[in-house]
Coordinates of C-alpha atoms in Angstrom, one line a residue:
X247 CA 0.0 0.0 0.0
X248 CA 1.5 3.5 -1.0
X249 CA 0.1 6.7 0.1
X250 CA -2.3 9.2 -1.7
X251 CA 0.1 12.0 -1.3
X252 CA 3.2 10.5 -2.3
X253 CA 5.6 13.0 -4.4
X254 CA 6.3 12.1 -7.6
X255 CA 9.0 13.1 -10.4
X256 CA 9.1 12.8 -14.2
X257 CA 10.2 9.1 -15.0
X258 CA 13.4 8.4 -16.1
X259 CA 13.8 7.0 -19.8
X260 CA 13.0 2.9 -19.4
X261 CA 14.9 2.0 -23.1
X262 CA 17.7 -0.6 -21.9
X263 CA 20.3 0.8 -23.3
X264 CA 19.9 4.2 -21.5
X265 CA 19.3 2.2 -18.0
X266 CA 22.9 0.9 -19.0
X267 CA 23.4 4.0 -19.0
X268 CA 22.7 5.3 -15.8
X269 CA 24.0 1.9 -13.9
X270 CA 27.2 2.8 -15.2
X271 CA 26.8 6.7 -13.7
X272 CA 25.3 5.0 -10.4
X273 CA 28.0 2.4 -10.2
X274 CA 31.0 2.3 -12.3
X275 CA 32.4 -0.1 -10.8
X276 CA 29.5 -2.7 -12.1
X277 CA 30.1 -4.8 -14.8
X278 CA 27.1 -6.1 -16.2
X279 CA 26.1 -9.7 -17.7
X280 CA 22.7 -9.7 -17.7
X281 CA 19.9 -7.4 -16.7
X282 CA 16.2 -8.3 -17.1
X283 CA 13.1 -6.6 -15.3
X284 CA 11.5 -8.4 -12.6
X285 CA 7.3 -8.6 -12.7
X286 CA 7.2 -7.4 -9.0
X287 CA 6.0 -3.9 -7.8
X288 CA 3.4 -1.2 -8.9
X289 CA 5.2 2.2 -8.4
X290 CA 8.9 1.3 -9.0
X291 CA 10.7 -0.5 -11.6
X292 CA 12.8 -3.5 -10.9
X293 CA 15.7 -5.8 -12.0
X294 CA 17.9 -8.5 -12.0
X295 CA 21.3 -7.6 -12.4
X296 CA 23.8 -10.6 -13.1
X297 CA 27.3 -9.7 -12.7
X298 CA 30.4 -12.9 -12.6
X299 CA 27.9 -15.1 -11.6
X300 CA 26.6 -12.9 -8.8
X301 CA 22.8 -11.7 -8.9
X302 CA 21.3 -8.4 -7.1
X303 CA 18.2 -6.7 -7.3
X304 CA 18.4 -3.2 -8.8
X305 CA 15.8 -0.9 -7.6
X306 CA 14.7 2.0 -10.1
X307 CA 12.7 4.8 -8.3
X308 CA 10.1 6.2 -10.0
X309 CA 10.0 9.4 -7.2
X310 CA 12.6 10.6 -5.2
X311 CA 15.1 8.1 -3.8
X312 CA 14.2 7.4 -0.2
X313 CA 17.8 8.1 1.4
X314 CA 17.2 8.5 4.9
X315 CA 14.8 4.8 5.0
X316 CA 17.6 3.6 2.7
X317 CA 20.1 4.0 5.5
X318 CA 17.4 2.8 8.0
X319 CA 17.4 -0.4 6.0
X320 CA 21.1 -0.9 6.3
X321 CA 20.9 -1.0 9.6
X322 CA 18.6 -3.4 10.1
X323 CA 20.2 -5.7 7.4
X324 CA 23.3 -5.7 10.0
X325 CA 20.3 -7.5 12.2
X326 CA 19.0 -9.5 9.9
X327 CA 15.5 -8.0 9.7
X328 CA 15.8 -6.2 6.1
X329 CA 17.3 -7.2 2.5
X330 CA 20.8 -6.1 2.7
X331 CA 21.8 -2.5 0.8
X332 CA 24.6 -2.8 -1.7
X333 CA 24.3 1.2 -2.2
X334 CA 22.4 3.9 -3.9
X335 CA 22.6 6.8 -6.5
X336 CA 20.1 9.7 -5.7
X337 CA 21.1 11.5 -9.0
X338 CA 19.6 8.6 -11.3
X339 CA 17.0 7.4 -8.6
X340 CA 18.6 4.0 -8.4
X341 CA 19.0 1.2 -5.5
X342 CA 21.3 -1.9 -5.9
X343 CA 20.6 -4.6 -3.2
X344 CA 21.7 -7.9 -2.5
X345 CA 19.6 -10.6 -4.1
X346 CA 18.0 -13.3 -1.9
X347 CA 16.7 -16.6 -2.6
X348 CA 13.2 -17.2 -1.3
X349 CA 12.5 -20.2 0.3
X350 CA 9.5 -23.2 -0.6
X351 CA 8.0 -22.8 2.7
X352 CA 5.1 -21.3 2.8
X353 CA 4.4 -17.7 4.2
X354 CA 3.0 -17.8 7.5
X355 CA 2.5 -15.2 10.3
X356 CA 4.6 -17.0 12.4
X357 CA 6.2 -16.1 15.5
X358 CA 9.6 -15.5 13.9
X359 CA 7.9 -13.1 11.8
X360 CA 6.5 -11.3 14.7
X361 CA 10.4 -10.9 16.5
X362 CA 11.4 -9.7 13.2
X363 CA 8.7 -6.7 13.1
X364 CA 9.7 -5.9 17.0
X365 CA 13.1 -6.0 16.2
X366 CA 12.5 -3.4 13.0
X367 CA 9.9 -1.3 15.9
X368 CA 13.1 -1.3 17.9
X369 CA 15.3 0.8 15.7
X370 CA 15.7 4.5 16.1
X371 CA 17.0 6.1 13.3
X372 CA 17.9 9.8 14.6
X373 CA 17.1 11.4 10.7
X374 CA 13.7 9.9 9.3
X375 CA 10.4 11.6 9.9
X376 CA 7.1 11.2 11.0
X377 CA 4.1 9.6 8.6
X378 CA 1.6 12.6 8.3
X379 CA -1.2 9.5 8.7
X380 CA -4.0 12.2 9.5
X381 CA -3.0 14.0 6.2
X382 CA -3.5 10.8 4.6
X383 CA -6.8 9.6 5.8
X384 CA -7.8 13.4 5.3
X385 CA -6.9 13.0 1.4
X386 CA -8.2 9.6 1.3
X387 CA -11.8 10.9 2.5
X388 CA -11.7 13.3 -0.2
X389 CA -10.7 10.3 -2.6
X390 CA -13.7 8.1 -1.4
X391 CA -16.4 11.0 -0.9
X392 CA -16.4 9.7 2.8
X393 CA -14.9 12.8 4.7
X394 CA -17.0 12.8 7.4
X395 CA -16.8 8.8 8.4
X396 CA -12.4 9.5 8.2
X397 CA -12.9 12.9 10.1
X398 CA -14.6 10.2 13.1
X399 CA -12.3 7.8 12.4
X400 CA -9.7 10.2 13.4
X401 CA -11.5 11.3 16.2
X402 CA -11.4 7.9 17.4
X403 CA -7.9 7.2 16.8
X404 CA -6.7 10.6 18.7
X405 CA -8.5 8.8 21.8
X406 CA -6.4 6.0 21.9
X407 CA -2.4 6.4 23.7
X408 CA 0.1 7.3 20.9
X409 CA 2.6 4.0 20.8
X410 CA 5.6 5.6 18.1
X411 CA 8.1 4.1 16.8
X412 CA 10.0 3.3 13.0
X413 CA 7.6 1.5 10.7
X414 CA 7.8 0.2 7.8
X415 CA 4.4 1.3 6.9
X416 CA 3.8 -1.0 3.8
X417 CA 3.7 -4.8 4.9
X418 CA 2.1 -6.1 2.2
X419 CA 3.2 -9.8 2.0
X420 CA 5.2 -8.9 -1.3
X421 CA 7.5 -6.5 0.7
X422 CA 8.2 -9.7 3.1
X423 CA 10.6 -12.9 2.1
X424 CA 10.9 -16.0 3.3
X425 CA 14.0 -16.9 2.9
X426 CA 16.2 -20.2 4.6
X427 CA 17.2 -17.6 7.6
X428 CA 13.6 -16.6 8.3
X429 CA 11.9 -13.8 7.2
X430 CA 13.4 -10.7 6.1
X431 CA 11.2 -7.2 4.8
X432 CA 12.1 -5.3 1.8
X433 CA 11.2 -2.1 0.5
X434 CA 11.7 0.3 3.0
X435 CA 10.4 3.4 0.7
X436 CA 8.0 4.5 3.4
X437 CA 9.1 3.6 6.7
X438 CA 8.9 6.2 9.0
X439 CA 8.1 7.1 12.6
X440 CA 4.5 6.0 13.5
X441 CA 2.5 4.1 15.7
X442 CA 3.8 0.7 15.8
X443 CA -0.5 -0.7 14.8
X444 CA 0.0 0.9 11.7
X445 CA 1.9 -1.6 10.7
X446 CA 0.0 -4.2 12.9
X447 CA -2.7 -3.8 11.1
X448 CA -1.2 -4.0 7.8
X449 CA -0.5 -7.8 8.4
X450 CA -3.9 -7.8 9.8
X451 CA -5.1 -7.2 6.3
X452 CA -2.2 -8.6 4.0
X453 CA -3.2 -12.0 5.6
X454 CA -7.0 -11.5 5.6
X455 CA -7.2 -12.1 9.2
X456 CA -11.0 -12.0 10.9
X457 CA -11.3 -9.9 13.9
X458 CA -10.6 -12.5 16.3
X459 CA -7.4 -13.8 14.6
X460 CA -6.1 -10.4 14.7
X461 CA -6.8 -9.8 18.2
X462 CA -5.0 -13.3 19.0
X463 CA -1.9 -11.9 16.7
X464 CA -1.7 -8.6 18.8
X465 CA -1.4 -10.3 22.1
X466 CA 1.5 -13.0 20.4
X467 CA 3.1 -9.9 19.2
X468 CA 3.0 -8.2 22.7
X469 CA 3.9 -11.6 24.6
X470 CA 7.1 -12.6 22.0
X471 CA 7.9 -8.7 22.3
X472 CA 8.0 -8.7 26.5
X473 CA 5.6 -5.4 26.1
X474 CA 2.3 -5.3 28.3
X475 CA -0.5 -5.4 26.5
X476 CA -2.8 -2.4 26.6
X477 CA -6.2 -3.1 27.4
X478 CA -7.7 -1.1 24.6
X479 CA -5.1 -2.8 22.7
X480 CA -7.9 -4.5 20.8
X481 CA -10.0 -1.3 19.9
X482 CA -6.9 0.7 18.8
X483 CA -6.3 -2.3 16.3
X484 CA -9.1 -2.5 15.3
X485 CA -9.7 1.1 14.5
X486 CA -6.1 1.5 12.7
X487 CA -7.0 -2.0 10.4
X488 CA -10.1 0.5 9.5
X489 CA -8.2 3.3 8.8
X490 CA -5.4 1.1 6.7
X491 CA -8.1 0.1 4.7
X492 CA -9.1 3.1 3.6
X493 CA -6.1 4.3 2.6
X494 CA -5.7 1.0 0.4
X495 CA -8.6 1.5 -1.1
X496 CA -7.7 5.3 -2.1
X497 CA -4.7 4.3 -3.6
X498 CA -6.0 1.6 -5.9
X499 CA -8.8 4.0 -6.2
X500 CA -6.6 7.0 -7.5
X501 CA -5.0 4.5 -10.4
X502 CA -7.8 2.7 -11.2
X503 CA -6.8 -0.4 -10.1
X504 CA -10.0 -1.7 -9.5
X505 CA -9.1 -5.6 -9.2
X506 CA -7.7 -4.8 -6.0
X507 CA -10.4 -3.0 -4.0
X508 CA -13.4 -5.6 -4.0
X509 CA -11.1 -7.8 -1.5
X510 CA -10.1 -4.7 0.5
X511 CA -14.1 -3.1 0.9
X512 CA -15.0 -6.8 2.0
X513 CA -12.1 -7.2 4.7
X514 CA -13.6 -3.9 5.4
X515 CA -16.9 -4.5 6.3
X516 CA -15.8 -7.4 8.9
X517 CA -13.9 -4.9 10.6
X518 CA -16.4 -2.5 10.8
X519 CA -19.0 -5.2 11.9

């Protein structure tokens, strides 16, 4: 999920040779023996890049790079959380990261998956921001014609204790690997500060969990975590899976990418029930 009012810049030329081109500027050092785009991802471009036997994913930004979650990412590659950072070129918008193999198990929201998204809470990255998620659900009223339903939703969310902390603030299960090590996230191009439900509620919804199964994944979270568990814990979930929703739907909304919203409006409805 990507936000409604995500800046954008012109996009950069997508002929081969001139991506060549601007490897070479981003990395000179890079020799190329293969380079093929990868079917994954809605707003950025991706690759395979083969060099002496050696595969990493190159990451084309279609906006502005994302330094400062770039360098969040790095660190938490050091603990084994994220996909580890090779390096980056704002100038040409590009990304080069180590490639890693995915696993046949299956994706599950297992407990090691749970440490993993504490550990990434954990971080403290002294230069990224705060996520403006009250500009967002504003916008995304304005998107759905539902302005006054988000301007409550708000209301309710104020009501509950603030919980902040770095985010990755798009856990869709695409931006999580399971690889031989466990599972690891990937794009960081919109972690920031925010309330750690946020992004509890995005696996609430990227696994279609009912009410009650998300509830039970709060508390394992809190209990694997060593945190008490507040008791409107299951309220503020609640009401942030809501508000994640919304924002989803916006977004598909906005492009027109209406295959994706029947699923969300119906995971919708059992969280409003």
């Amino acid at each position: 999920m990507k936000y409604i009012n995500e800046k954008r810049v012109n996009p950069l030329p997508p002929c081969d040779t001139q991506l060549r081109a601007l490897i070479r500027q981003a990395f000179p050092e890079m020799a190329i023996h293969s380079l093929r785009p990868l079917n994954k991802g809605l707003s950025n471009k991706n690759y395979f890049l083969e060099q002496a036997q050696q595969g990493f994913l190159l990451k084309h930004y279609s906006g502005t790079l994302p330094v400062k979650a770039l360098d969040a990412q790095s660190q938490l590659a050091q603990l084994g959380v994220a996909q580890p950072l090779i390096g980056y070129h704002a100038k040409t918008r590009l990304a080069l990261f180590e490639f890693m193999d995915q696993s046949d198990d299956a994706m599950l929201l297992s407990d090691g998956l749970l440490e993993q998204l504490h550990m990434l809470h954990s971080l403290a990255p002294p230069r990224v921001g705060k996520l403006d998620l009250y500009g967002a659900l504003t916008e995304a009223g304005q998107v759905l014609a539902c302005s006054t339903q988000v301007a409550q939703l708000g209301q309710l969310l104020a009501q509950y204790e603030a919980d902040m902390c770095f985010c990755h603030n798009d856990l869709v299960k695409d931006n999580i690997l399971v690889t031989a090590q466990g599972p690891v996230f990937i794009d960081f191009e919109y972690a920031q500060y925010n309330d750690r439900y946020f992004d509890l509620a995005a696996l609430c919804v990227s696994f279609a969990l009912s009410v009650a199964d998300g509830h039970k994944m709060l508390e394992r979270y809190y209990r694997l975590a060593k945190l008490p568990l507040p008791g409107y814990g299951g309220k503020k979930l609640t009401s942030y899976v809501q508000a994640y929703l919304l924002l989803c739907i916006a977004w598909y909304q906005q492009r027109d990418l209406k295959r994706y919203i029947g699923p969300l409006q119906s995971q919708l409805k059992v969280w409003q029930s």
